[in-house]
Short mmCIF file of C-alpha atoms in Angstrom, two decimals:
data_model
loop_
_atom_site.label_atom_id
_atom_site.label_comp_id
_atom_site.label_asym_id
_atom_site.label_seq_id
_atom_site.Cartn_x
_atom_site.Cartn_y
_atom_site.Cartn_z
CA MET A 522 13.62 -27.42 19.17
CA LEU A 523 17.01 -27.61 20.83
CA GLU A 524 18.62 -25.94 17.86
CA ASP A 525 16.07 -23.15 18.09
CA SER A 526 16.83 -22.47 21.73
CA ILE A 527 20.57 -22.55 21.04
CA LYS A 528 20.00 -20.00 18.30
CA LYS A 529 17.98 -17.82 20.67
CA VAL A 530 20.73 -17.90 23.29
CA GLY A 531 23.19 -16.95 20.57
CA TYR A 532 21.06 -14.00 19.51
CA ALA A 533 20.68 -12.84 23.12
CA ALA A 534 24.47 -13.04 23.57
CA GLU A 535 24.95 -11.01 20.40
CA TYR A 536 22.42 -8.46 21.62
CA LEU A 537 24.15 -7.96 24.96
CA ALA A 538 27.80 -8.44 23.95
CA LEU A 539 28.81 -4.87 23.10
CA THR A 540 27.25 -3.28 26.19
CA ALA A 541 28.65 -6.04 28.40
CA ALA A 542 32.12 -5.56 26.90
CA ILE A 543 32.11 -1.85 27.73
CA LEU A 544 30.95 -2.57 31.28
CA ALA A 545 33.68 -5.18 31.58
CA LEU A 546 36.27 -2.67 30.38
CA TRP A 547 35.04 -0.24 33.04
CA PHE A 548 35.43 -2.87 35.79
CA PHE A 549 38.81 -3.88 34.42
CA LEU A 550 40.14 -0.30 34.44
CA ASP A 551 38.81 0.17 37.95
CA VAL A 552 40.58 -2.96 39.25
CA HIS A 553 43.83 -1.78 37.69
CA GLY A 554 43.43 1.58 39.39
CA ASP A 555 43.49 3.54 36.15
CA LEU A 556 40.31 5.50 36.91
CA ASN A 557 40.43 9.09 38.08
CA PRO A 558 37.23 9.33 40.22
CA VAL A 559 36.47 12.88 39.03
CA ILE A 560 36.64 11.91 35.37
CA MET A 561 35.20 8.41 35.68
CA PRO A 562 34.02 7.05 39.01
CA SER A 563 34.35 3.37 39.81
CA PRO A 564 31.41 1.01 39.26
CA SER A 565 31.09 0.37 42.99
CA LYS A 566 30.94 4.11 43.73
CA VAL A 567 28.21 4.56 41.13
CA ALA A 568 26.29 1.62 42.61
CA ASP A 569 26.57 3.05 46.13
CA THR A 570 25.38 6.48 45.02
CA LEU A 571 22.54 4.90 43.07
CA GLY A 572 21.49 3.05 46.22
CA SER A 573 21.48 6.17 48.35
CA LEU A 574 19.71 8.24 45.67
CA ILE A 575 16.99 5.61 45.40
CA GLY A 576 16.87 5.32 49.19
CA LYS A 577 16.27 9.05 49.59
CA GLY A 578 13.67 8.92 46.83
CA ALA A 579 15.53 11.71 45.05
CA LEU A 580 16.10 9.88 41.78
CA TRP A 581 12.54 8.65 41.63
CA GLY A 582 11.15 12.16 42.06
CA ASP A 583 13.38 13.67 39.35
CA LEU A 584 12.61 10.79 37.07
CA LEU A 585 8.84 11.17 37.45
CA ILE A 586 9.05 14.91 36.82
CA SER A 587 11.11 14.46 33.65
CA VAL A 588 8.90 11.65 32.37
CA GLY A 589 5.87 13.84 33.01
CA ARG A 590 7.39 16.73 31.04
CA VAL A 591 8.42 14.47 28.17
CA LEU A 592 4.98 12.90 28.00
CA LYS A 593 3.19 16.26 27.97
CA GLY A 594 5.38 17.73 25.24
CA TYR A 595 5.38 14.47 23.32
CA LEU A 596 1.61 14.00 23.38
CA ILE A 597 1.07 17.51 22.03
CA ALA A 598 3.77 16.95 19.39
CA ALA A 599 2.33 13.56 18.42
CA SER A 600 -1.30 14.63 18.17
CA LEU A 601 -0.55 17.86 16.29
CA GLY A 602 2.06 16.11 14.14
CA ILE A 603 -0.31 13.32 13.12
CA VAL A 604 -3.34 15.51 12.44
CA LEU A 605 -1.43 18.23 10.55
CA GLY A 606 0.71 15.60 8.81
CA ILE A 607 -2.36 13.83 7.47
CA LEU A 608 -3.95 17.08 6.30
CA ILE A 609 -0.75 18.29 4.63
CA GLY A 610 -0.07 14.84 3.18
CA LEU A 611 -3.53 14.78 1.60
CA SER A 612 -3.48 18.27 0.13
CA LYS A 613 -0.85 19.40 -2.34
CA HIS A 614 -1.98 23.00 -1.80
CA LEU A 615 -1.51 22.79 1.95
CA GLU A 616 1.91 21.25 1.41
CA ARG A 617 3.06 24.08 -0.86
CA PHE A 618 1.60 26.56 1.61
CA THR A 619 3.46 25.16 4.64
CA ASN A 620 6.58 23.61 3.10
CA LEU A 621 8.92 26.63 3.23
CA LEU A 622 8.18 27.42 6.87
CA VAL A 623 8.58 23.78 7.94
CA GLN A 624 11.86 23.47 6.07
CA LEU A 625 13.15 26.70 7.66
CA ILE A 626 12.23 25.86 11.25
CA LYS A 627 13.10 22.16 11.16
CA PRO A 628 16.93 22.53 11.18
CA ILE A 629 16.96 24.94 14.15
CA PRO A 630 17.95 22.90 17.22
CA PRO A 631 15.53 23.33 20.14
CA ILE A 632 18.43 24.61 22.33
CA ALA A 633 18.66 27.65 20.06
CA TRP A 634 15.09 28.45 21.01
CA ILE A 635 15.89 28.72 24.72
CA PRO A 636 16.41 32.52 24.85
CA LEU A 637 13.15 33.15 23.01
CA VAL A 638 11.28 30.57 25.06
CA ILE A 639 12.37 32.27 28.29
CA LEU A 640 11.19 35.63 26.93
CA TRP A 641 7.88 34.24 25.72
CA PHE A 642 6.99 31.76 28.44
CA GLY A 643 9.13 32.87 31.37
CA ILE A 644 10.84 30.17 33.37
CA GLY A 645 7.79 28.11 34.24
CA GLU A 646 6.69 24.68 33.06
CA SER A 647 5.07 25.77 29.81
CA GLY A 648 8.39 26.88 28.31
CA LYS A 649 9.96 23.52 29.03
CA ILE A 650 7.06 21.67 27.53
CA PHE A 651 7.17 23.91 24.48
CA LEU A 652 10.84 23.02 23.95
CA ILE A 653 10.11 19.31 24.25
CA PHE A 654 7.18 19.74 21.87
CA LEU A 655 9.46 21.44 19.32
CA GLY A 656 11.90 18.55 19.62
CA GLY A 657 9.35 15.92 18.64
CA PHE A 658 6.91 17.79 16.44
CA PHE A 659 8.84 18.24 13.20
CA THR A 660 10.21 14.71 13.15
CA ILE A 661 6.69 13.33 13.56
CA LEU A 662 5.13 15.78 11.11
CA ILE A 663 7.59 15.03 8.33
CA ASN A 664 7.34 11.27 8.75
CA VAL A 665 3.55 11.39 8.65
CA ILE A 666 3.55 13.57 5.51
CA ASP A 667 6.03 11.22 3.84
CA GLY A 668 4.03 8.16 4.80
CA ILE A 669 0.86 9.56 3.29
CA ARG A 670 2.66 10.70 0.17
CA GLN A 671 4.13 7.26 -0.35
CA ALA A 672 0.77 5.49 -0.46
CA ASP A 673 0.74 3.06 -3.38
CA PRO A 674 -0.98 4.84 -6.32
CA LYS A 675 -2.28 1.45 -7.50
CA LEU A 676 -4.15 0.95 -4.25
CA ILE A 677 -5.42 4.53 -4.30
CA GLU A 678 -6.77 3.80 -7.77
CA VAL A 679 -8.57 0.71 -6.47
CA SER A 680 -10.19 2.75 -3.73
CA ALA A 681 -11.18 5.44 -6.23
CA SER A 682 -12.64 2.91 -8.65
CA MET A 683 -15.13 1.81 -5.98
CA GLU A 684 -16.55 5.28 -5.43
CA THR A 685 -15.27 5.16 -1.85
CA PRO A 686 -16.49 8.06 0.32
CA LEU A 687 -13.67 10.43 1.32
CA LEU A 688 -13.65 9.72 5.06
CA LYS A 689 -13.62 5.96 4.51
CA HIS A 690 -10.82 6.41 1.98
CA ILE A 691 -8.78 8.37 4.53
CA PHE A 692 -9.35 6.09 7.50
CA LEU A 693 -9.32 2.68 5.83
CA MET A 694 -6.89 3.33 2.99
CA VAL A 695 -4.62 6.35 3.51
CA ILE A 696 -3.88 6.15 7.23
CA PRO A 697 -3.24 2.38 7.45
CA SER A 698 -0.96 2.61 4.44
CA ALA A 699 1.01 5.37 6.20
CA ALA A 700 1.01 3.54 9.56
CA PRO A 701 4.59 2.20 9.38
CA SER A 702 5.88 5.72 8.62
CA ILE A 703 3.71 7.24 11.33
CA PHE A 704 5.22 4.83 13.86
CA THR A 705 8.74 5.62 12.69
CA GLY A 706 7.94 9.29 13.29
CA LEU A 707 6.47 8.55 16.70
CA ARG A 708 9.54 6.60 17.76
CA THR A 709 12.19 9.03 16.51
CA GLY A 710 10.05 11.89 17.82
CA LEU A 711 10.04 10.34 21.29
CA SER A 712 13.82 10.10 21.41
CA SER A 713 14.09 13.72 20.23
CA CYS A 714 11.81 14.70 23.11
CA TRP A 715 14.13 12.98 25.57
CA MET A 716 17.05 14.89 24.09
CA CYS A 717 15.18 18.12 24.64
CA VAL A 718 14.15 17.48 28.22
CA VAL A 719 17.73 18.03 29.42
CA ALA A 720 17.97 21.24 27.42
CA ALA A 721 14.59 22.32 28.77
CA GLU A 722 15.64 21.69 32.34
CA LEU A 723 18.71 23.85 31.77
CA VAL A 724 16.26 26.72 31.66
CA SER A 725 16.31 27.46 35.34
CA SER A 726 14.86 24.42 36.92
CA SER A 727 15.30 22.76 40.27
CA THR A 728 13.81 19.42 39.37
CA GLY A 729 14.13 16.72 36.77
CA LEU A 730 16.89 14.48 35.46
CA GLY A 731 18.42 17.31 33.42
CA TYR A 732 18.67 19.43 36.56
CA LEU A 733 20.09 16.45 38.46
CA ILE A 734 22.87 16.11 35.89
CA MET A 735 23.74 19.79 35.62
CA ASN A 736 23.60 20.29 39.38
CA ALA A 737 25.88 17.30 39.99
CA ARG A 738 28.33 18.68 37.44
CA GLN A 739 28.71 21.84 39.47
CA PHE A 740 29.66 19.81 42.54
CA GLY A 741 31.98 17.54 40.59
CA ARG A 742 29.77 14.52 41.30
CA THR A 743 30.52 12.55 38.15
CA ASP A 744 28.84 9.48 39.69
CA VAL A 745 25.50 11.31 39.88
CA VAL A 746 26.00 12.64 36.34
CA LEU A 747 26.46 9.08 35.12
CA ILE A 748 23.38 7.87 36.98
CA GLY A 749 21.28 10.68 35.49
CA MET A 750 22.53 9.88 32.00
CA LEU A 751 21.97 6.14 32.33
CA THR A 752 18.47 6.69 33.75
CA ILE A 753 17.51 8.76 30.71
CA GLY A 754 18.96 6.08 28.46
CA ILE A 755 17.08 3.26 30.16
CA ILE A 756 13.74 5.09 30.35
CA GLY A 757 14.08 6.17 26.73
CA LYS A 758 14.75 2.58 25.72
CA ILE A 759 11.76 1.30 27.72
CA MET A 760 9.41 3.86 26.18
CA ASP A 761 10.71 3.02 22.70
CA SER A 762 10.12 -0.67 23.36
CA LEU A 763 6.57 0.10 24.47
CA LEU A 764 6.00 1.98 21.22
CA LYS A 765 7.40 -0.99 19.31
CA VAL A 766 4.91 -3.28 21.04
CA ALA A 767 2.12 -0.84 20.18
CA GLU A 768 3.34 -0.76 16.58
CA LYS A 769 3.28 -4.54 16.34
CA SER A 770 -0.22 -4.77 17.72
CA VAL A 771 -1.50 -2.07 15.36
CA ILE A 772 0.34 -3.24 12.24
CA ARG A 773 -0.80 -6.84 12.44
CA TRP A 774 -0.79 -7.41 8.70
CA ASN A 775 2.98 -7.57 8.22
CA MET B 431 -49.18 2.09 -24.90
CA LYS B 432 -49.81 1.06 -28.47
CA ILE B 433 -48.43 -2.17 -29.81
CA THR B 434 -46.12 -0.34 -32.19
CA GLU B 435 -44.71 1.65 -29.31
CA ILE B 436 -44.10 -1.50 -27.33
CA GLN B 437 -42.44 -3.00 -30.34
CA SER B 438 -40.21 0.00 -30.85
CA ALA B 439 -39.37 0.10 -27.17
CA LYS B 440 -38.43 -3.55 -27.34
CA ALA B 441 -36.40 -2.91 -30.45
CA SER B 442 -34.53 -0.09 -28.79
CA GLU B 443 -33.93 -2.25 -25.74
CA ALA B 444 -32.54 -4.93 -28.01
CA ARG B 445 -30.31 -2.36 -29.68
CA GLN B 446 -29.25 -1.20 -26.27
CA ASN B 447 -28.44 -4.79 -25.31
CA ASP B 448 -26.52 -5.32 -28.53
CA SER B 449 -24.38 -2.32 -27.79
CA TYR B 450 -24.37 -2.53 -24.03
CA ILE B 451 -20.78 -1.34 -24.07
CA SER B 452 -19.96 0.90 -26.97
CA VAL B 453 -16.58 2.35 -27.87
CA LYS B 454 -16.54 4.94 -30.64
CA ASN B 455 -13.45 6.32 -32.35
CA LEU B 456 -11.26 5.90 -29.30
CA SER B 457 -7.77 7.30 -29.76
CA LYS B 458 -5.18 7.79 -27.08
CA TYR B 459 -1.84 9.59 -27.02
CA PHE B 460 0.66 9.62 -24.20
CA GLU B 461 2.82 12.69 -23.81
CA ARG B 462 6.30 11.80 -22.69
CA LYS B 463 9.16 14.29 -22.56
CA GLY B 464 7.46 16.45 -25.16
CA GLU B 465 7.08 13.49 -27.48
CA SER B 466 3.67 12.22 -28.36
CA LEU B 467 3.20 8.47 -28.28
CA HIS B 468 0.27 7.14 -30.27
CA VAL B 469 -1.15 4.25 -28.24
CA LEU B 470 -4.66 3.58 -29.49
CA ASP B 471 -5.83 4.42 -32.97
CA ASN B 472 -9.48 5.04 -33.69
CA ILE B 473 -10.94 1.98 -31.99
CA SER B 474 -14.65 1.27 -32.30
CA PHE B 475 -16.59 -1.78 -31.15
CA GLN B 476 -19.69 -2.87 -29.32
CA VAL B 477 -20.20 -5.53 -26.70
CA LYS B 478 -23.52 -7.26 -26.07
CA LYS B 479 -25.03 -7.59 -22.63
CA GLY B 480 -23.81 -10.79 -20.98
CA GLU B 481 -21.12 -11.30 -23.58
CA THR B 482 -17.52 -12.21 -22.81
CA VAL B 483 -14.97 -10.43 -24.96
CA CYS B 484 -11.25 -11.08 -24.81
CA ILE B 485 -8.82 -8.49 -26.11
CA VAL B 486 -5.61 -10.10 -27.24
CA GLY B 487 -2.45 -8.26 -28.15
CA ALA B 488 1.28 -8.17 -27.73
CA SER B 489 2.64 -6.25 -24.77
CA GLY B 490 2.66 -2.50 -25.29
CA CYS B 491 -0.20 -2.51 -27.81
CA GLY B 492 -2.40 -0.45 -25.52
CA LYS B 493 -4.85 -3.16 -24.48
CA SER B 494 -4.65 -2.21 -20.80
CA THR B 495 -5.08 1.44 -21.76
CA LEU B 496 -8.23 0.49 -23.65
CA LEU B 497 -9.60 -1.34 -20.62
CA ARG B 498 -8.79 1.59 -18.34
CA ALA B 499 -10.72 3.88 -20.67
CA ILE B 500 -13.77 1.60 -20.40
CA ALA B 501 -13.37 1.47 -16.62
CA GLY B 502 -13.28 5.26 -16.52
CA LEU B 503 -9.91 5.23 -14.77
CA ASP B 504 -8.49 7.25 -17.62
CA ALA B 505 -10.86 9.70 -19.30
CA ASN B 506 -8.12 11.60 -21.08
CA HIS B 507 -8.68 10.29 -24.60
CA ASP B 508 -10.46 11.08 -27.85
CA GLY B 509 -13.68 9.30 -28.69
CA ILE B 510 -16.63 8.15 -26.64
CA VAL B 511 -17.16 5.19 -24.35
CA THR B 512 -20.69 4.42 -23.22
CA VAL B 513 -22.01 1.67 -20.97
CA ASP B 514 -25.75 1.08 -20.95
CA GLY B 515 -26.19 4.32 -22.88
CA ALA B 516 -24.35 6.51 -20.35
CA ASP B 517 -21.02 8.21 -21.06
CA VAL B 518 -18.08 6.84 -19.09
CA THR B 519 -16.00 9.62 -17.60
CA ASN B 520 -15.36 8.31 -14.09
CA PRO B 521 -14.87 4.95 -12.46
CA ALA B 522 -18.10 3.55 -11.02
CA LYS B 523 -18.97 0.55 -8.92
CA GLU B 524 -21.22 -0.75 -11.71
CA ARG B 525 -17.97 -1.59 -13.48
CA GLY B 526 -15.87 -3.94 -11.39
CA MET B 527 -12.18 -4.05 -12.17
CA VAL B 528 -9.67 -6.84 -11.60
CA PHE B 529 -6.00 -6.03 -12.10
CA GLN B 530 -3.04 -8.19 -12.93
CA GLU B 531 -1.70 -7.76 -9.41
CA HIS B 532 -4.37 -8.61 -6.85
CA ARG B 533 -4.19 -5.09 -5.39
CA LEU B 534 -5.71 -6.15 -2.11
CA PHE B 535 -5.15 -3.79 0.80
CA PRO B 536 -2.45 -5.49 2.89
CA TRP B 537 -3.91 -4.12 6.13
CA LEU B 538 -7.36 -5.61 5.60
CA THR B 539 -8.35 -9.27 5.91
CA VAL B 540 -9.94 -11.10 2.99
CA GLU B 541 -13.48 -10.34 4.16
CA GLN B 542 -12.61 -6.71 4.96
CA ASN B 543 -11.06 -6.33 1.52
CA ILE B 544 -14.18 -7.67 -0.17
CA GLY B 545 -16.41 -5.57 2.09
CA TYR B 546 -14.39 -2.43 1.35
CA ALA B 547 -16.09 -2.20 -2.03
CA LEU B 548 -19.52 -1.94 -0.39
CA ASN B 549 -20.77 1.50 0.52
CA GLY B 550 -24.06 2.46 2.10
CA VAL B 551 -25.30 -1.05 2.92
CA SER B 552 -26.48 -2.26 6.31
CA LYS B 553 -24.26 -4.41 8.50
CA GLU B 554 -26.31 -7.54 7.89
CA GLU B 555 -26.45 -6.95 4.16
CA ARG B 556 -22.70 -6.43 4.12
CA ARG B 557 -22.11 -9.66 6.03
CA ARG B 558 -24.45 -11.56 3.74
CA LEU B 559 -22.88 -10.20 0.53
CA VAL B 560 -19.32 -10.75 1.71
CA HIS B 561 -20.12 -14.30 2.82
CA GLU B 562 -21.85 -15.04 -0.48
CA HIS B 563 -18.88 -13.83 -2.52
CA VAL B 564 -16.30 -15.54 -0.33
CA LYS B 565 -18.21 -18.72 -1.13
CA LEU B 566 -18.49 -17.87 -4.82
CA VAL B 567 -14.71 -17.67 -5.27
CA GLY B 568 -14.03 -20.63 -2.98
CA LEU B 569 -12.27 -18.80 -0.17
CA ARG B 570 -14.32 -20.14 2.73
CA GLY B 571 -12.14 -20.56 5.80
CA PHE B 572 -9.85 -17.74 4.71
CA GLU B 573 -12.11 -14.82 5.68
CA LYS B 574 -9.89 -13.61 8.52
CA VAL B 575 -6.60 -14.04 6.70
CA TYR B 576 -4.40 -11.15 5.58
CA PRO B 577 -3.35 -10.99 1.88
CA ARG B 578 0.30 -11.64 2.79
CA GLN B 579 -0.69 -15.14 3.88
CA LEU B 580 -2.49 -15.99 0.61
CA SER B 581 -1.07 -17.69 -2.44
CA GLY B 582 -1.16 -15.79 -5.74
CA GLY B 583 -4.25 -17.65 -6.94
CA MET B 584 -6.15 -17.15 -3.70
CA ALA B 585 -5.29 -13.46 -3.59
CA GLN B 586 -6.60 -13.09 -7.13
CA ARG B 587 -9.83 -14.89 -6.15
CA ALA B 588 -10.27 -12.34 -3.36
CA GLY B 589 -9.66 -9.58 -5.92
CA ILE B 590 -12.36 -11.05 -8.16
CA ALA B 591 -14.78 -11.34 -5.23
CA ARG B 592 -14.16 -7.69 -4.39
CA ALA B 593 -14.87 -6.67 -7.97
CA LEU B 594 -18.10 -8.71 -7.99
CA VAL B 595 -19.51 -7.85 -4.58
CA ASN B 596 -21.32 -4.77 -5.88
CA ASN B 597 -23.00 -6.97 -8.46
CA PRO B 598 -21.53 -4.92 -11.32
CA SER B 599 -23.10 -5.08 -14.75
CA VAL B 600 -19.62 -5.12 -16.28
CA LEU B 601 -16.51 -6.93 -15.12
CA LEU B 602 -13.23 -5.67 -16.54
CA LEU B 603 -10.18 -7.89 -16.11
CA ASP B 604 -6.67 -6.76 -16.94
CA GLU B 605 -4.49 -9.85 -17.44
CA PRO B 606 -5.96 -11.25 -14.22
CA PHE B 607 -4.15 -14.58 -14.37
CA GLY B 608 -0.92 -13.33 -15.93
CA ALA B 609 1.10 -13.80 -12.77
CA LEU B 610 -0.18 -17.30 -11.96
CA ASP B 611 1.35 -20.67 -12.75
CA THR B 612 -0.23 -22.77 -15.50
CA PHE B 613 -2.22 -25.10 -13.24
CA THR B 614 -3.68 -22.37 -11.08
CA LYS B 615 -4.37 -20.34 -14.19
CA ILE B 616 -6.40 -23.10 -15.86
CA SER B 617 -8.50 -23.76 -12.76
CA MET B 618 -9.09 -20.02 -12.32
CA GLN B 619 -10.23 -19.76 -15.94
CA LYS B 620 -12.76 -22.53 -15.33
CA GLU B 621 -13.99 -20.83 -12.21
CA LEU B 622 -14.31 -17.48 -13.93
CA LYS B 623 -16.46 -19.20 -16.51
CA ASN B 624 -18.68 -20.65 -13.77
CA ILE B 625 -18.94 -17.29 -12.08
CA GLN B 626 -19.94 -15.72 -15.37
CA LYS B 627 -22.63 -18.37 -15.85
CA GLN B 628 -24.07 -17.61 -12.41
CA SER B 629 -23.87 -13.83 -12.55
CA HIS B 630 -24.40 -13.16 -16.28
CA THR B 631 -21.98 -10.27 -16.00
CA THR B 632 -20.73 -8.71 -19.20
CA MET B 633 -17.00 -9.29 -19.24
CA ILE B 634 -14.07 -7.76 -21.05
CA LEU B 635 -10.80 -9.51 -20.37
CA VAL B 636 -7.43 -8.34 -21.60
CA THR B 637 -4.80 -11.02 -22.07
CA HIS B 638 -1.75 -12.03 -24.05
CA ASP B 639 -2.56 -15.69 -23.54
CA ILE B 640 -4.22 -16.98 -26.71
CA ASP B 641 -5.47 -20.20 -25.07
CA GLU B 642 -7.09 -18.22 -22.31
CA ALA B 643 -8.91 -16.06 -24.84
CA VAL B 644 -10.19 -19.04 -26.86
CA PHE B 645 -11.30 -20.80 -23.70
CA LEU B 646 -13.20 -17.86 -22.24
CA ALA B 647 -14.40 -15.60 -25.02
CA ASP B 648 -17.55 -15.31 -27.08
CA ARG B 649 -15.56 -13.03 -29.31
CA ILE B 650 -11.86 -12.28 -29.47
CA PHE B 651 -10.58 -8.85 -30.52
CA VAL B 652 -7.07 -9.02 -31.91
CA LEU B 653 -5.20 -5.79 -31.35
CA SER B 654 -2.28 -4.78 -33.56
CA ALA B 655 1.00 -3.44 -32.24
CA ARG B 656 1.27 0.25 -31.36
CA PRO B 657 -0.71 2.22 -32.22
CA GLY B 658 -3.29 -0.36 -31.19
CA LYS B 659 -6.05 -1.01 -33.71
CA ILE B 660 -8.57 -3.79 -33.90
CA LYS B 661 -7.00 -5.98 -36.51
CA ARG B 662 -9.57 -8.70 -36.45
CA ILE B 663 -12.60 -9.92 -34.55
CA VAL B 664 -12.78 -13.70 -34.13
CA PRO B 665 -16.09 -15.17 -32.93
CA VAL B 666 -15.74 -18.29 -30.81
CA THR B 667 -18.79 -20.52 -31.03
CA LEU B 668 -17.33 -23.65 -29.46
CA PRO B 669 -19.73 -25.69 -27.31
CA GLU B 670 -19.36 -25.74 -23.53
CA PRO B 671 -17.44 -27.09 -21.78
CA ARG B 672 -14.63 -26.19 -24.10
CA ASP B 673 -11.97 -28.78 -24.76
CA ARG B 674 -8.59 -27.15 -25.10
CA ASN B 675 -7.30 -30.02 -27.19
CA SER B 676 -10.20 -30.34 -29.60
CA TYR B 677 -9.55 -29.74 -33.25
CA GLU B 678 -11.88 -26.73 -33.37
CA PHE B 679 -10.21 -25.14 -30.38
CA LEU B 680 -6.79 -25.53 -31.91
CA GLU B 681 -8.03 -24.20 -35.21
CA ILE B 682 -9.23 -20.94 -33.64
CA ARG B 683 -6.02 -20.81 -31.65
CA LYS B 684 -4.03 -21.07 -34.90
CA THR B 685 -6.12 -18.36 -36.56
CA ILE B 686 -5.19 -15.96 -33.81
CA TYR B 687 -1.63 -17.16 -33.61
CA ASP B 688 -1.23 -16.43 -37.32
CA GLU B 689 -2.40 -12.87 -36.75
CA PHE B 690 0.70 -12.30 -34.65
CA PHE B 691 3.23 -14.50 -36.32
CA ALA B 692 2.14 -14.46 -39.95
CA GLU B 693 4.73 -16.07 -42.21
CA GLY B 694 7.33 -15.90 -39.50
CA GLN B 695 7.62 -12.13 -39.71
CA ASP B 696 8.04 -11.67 -36.01
CA LEU B 697 9.96 -14.80 -35.35
CA GLU B 698 13.19 -13.54 -36.78
CA VAL B 699 15.66 -12.57 -34.11
CA PRO B 700 16.90 -9.00 -34.52
CA LYS B 701 20.52 -8.91 -35.63
CA GLY B 702 21.84 -7.07 -32.61
CA LYS B 703 20.33 -9.57 -30.22
CA ARG B 704 21.45 -12.70 -31.99
CA LYS B 705 23.82 -14.64 -29.85
CA LYS B 706 26.86 -16.29 -31.28
CA PRO B 707 26.74 -20.00 -30.73
CA ARG B 708 29.28 -20.98 -28.18
CA ILE B 709 31.42 -23.87 -29.13
CA SER B 710 33.28 -25.45 -26.32
CA VAL B 711 36.51 -27.04 -27.24
CA GLY B 712 36.95 -30.06 -25.07
#
């Protein structure tokens, strides 16, 4: 028992060590006066600014708006990605039919879409959500297709040998077997969506964490830039952890 | 109906029962890289209803291919396979299949795996059948367990229960105990025998274990090396329960053994593979 808890403490230390070391380096440089506040503000300055931003409710508002945008784009990307991925994964014809287009669009970074998105959607919300959707969709789609393709042919044969009806075969055999891949797609897709929210908020916006960062840059407020960046990092990590929990509760058999 | 008609009907039923499973002129070629591999060569046999047949052969002789043809998993062959008078072209739930690997779905529990085979039955009927078959293979208490948590023998029991839950008229087993240790294997063989006694299922079991074949079979088909042909059919009329160490058992065992290793022909080590004896100089 004791050994177990010692081990756990060791693992926790390992988990935190690298991040803690970088923070320590930051404090150390600050104490030695090596930090130029425009390039890298001191930890205390960042903490003060964080306090006042939270106090004014400014950070909270931008955060909620960005989370809302990410969730909207992500939910559309996830639902379309899963449904289309399953259909394409099940049908060789559909895969041949869609493959070239998917392969052509996939490598285009969402930022490159910005001019077109402004022309198509204007500068409203829908354009931003479309960009976030693009960021997550292809990652999810391709993971789902792969997952379904990689189903064990031996298990497929078992299902076929029992005269299993098609829908039962899809829901009880194909989808569960692809579940780990689907979750990988959902998790990488979510982080892609977070990457796109900043790009999306570059498209003339006056709200959101991306706006907060770009606006602060113009005023040389590196401390606010850092806070915006760290907030995205932390929220992204929390959402990923939530997905991990969901994955564990769905994939109980492993 | 006249008496003669009844008699002829009975006679035809008897014929039907004598050739419940019938394989006629079955040949199979595999195409690989433009080369044609001859796997099964003109195989014909019949299996009676309720009979247990073991197909014995060295690895690569096509015995699994033969079983897959009977299961309908592979219809791409020459010749005709019929079960109960009907041509076999597709897999069907009347023919349960057990594979060497348990092939349980990892995401379903034991009872869900067994129940997966059932289609179009009511909830209560499903529960009853699953429960009955869990009991039959001795897995009570493990209904809610995932395959990952089962030992090899238990997983294979679940696989057998799944193959039996539709009450198939034919049970096809492809080296079902090949991956198990000797002790588990022997107890599983006994249980399979008991199950067969209760269900009267016609069984074809493919194996490379001669003891297993002599213990289980009413008849043993010895398959030759590729292309696979039926070299010999050995009837086993030993009384039940069969004693693996009885003289008669060992005699049949030797008969089959000699089919494979006649006059030491296969016992010689090929020259390339012969190892030089290592002499250590102390």
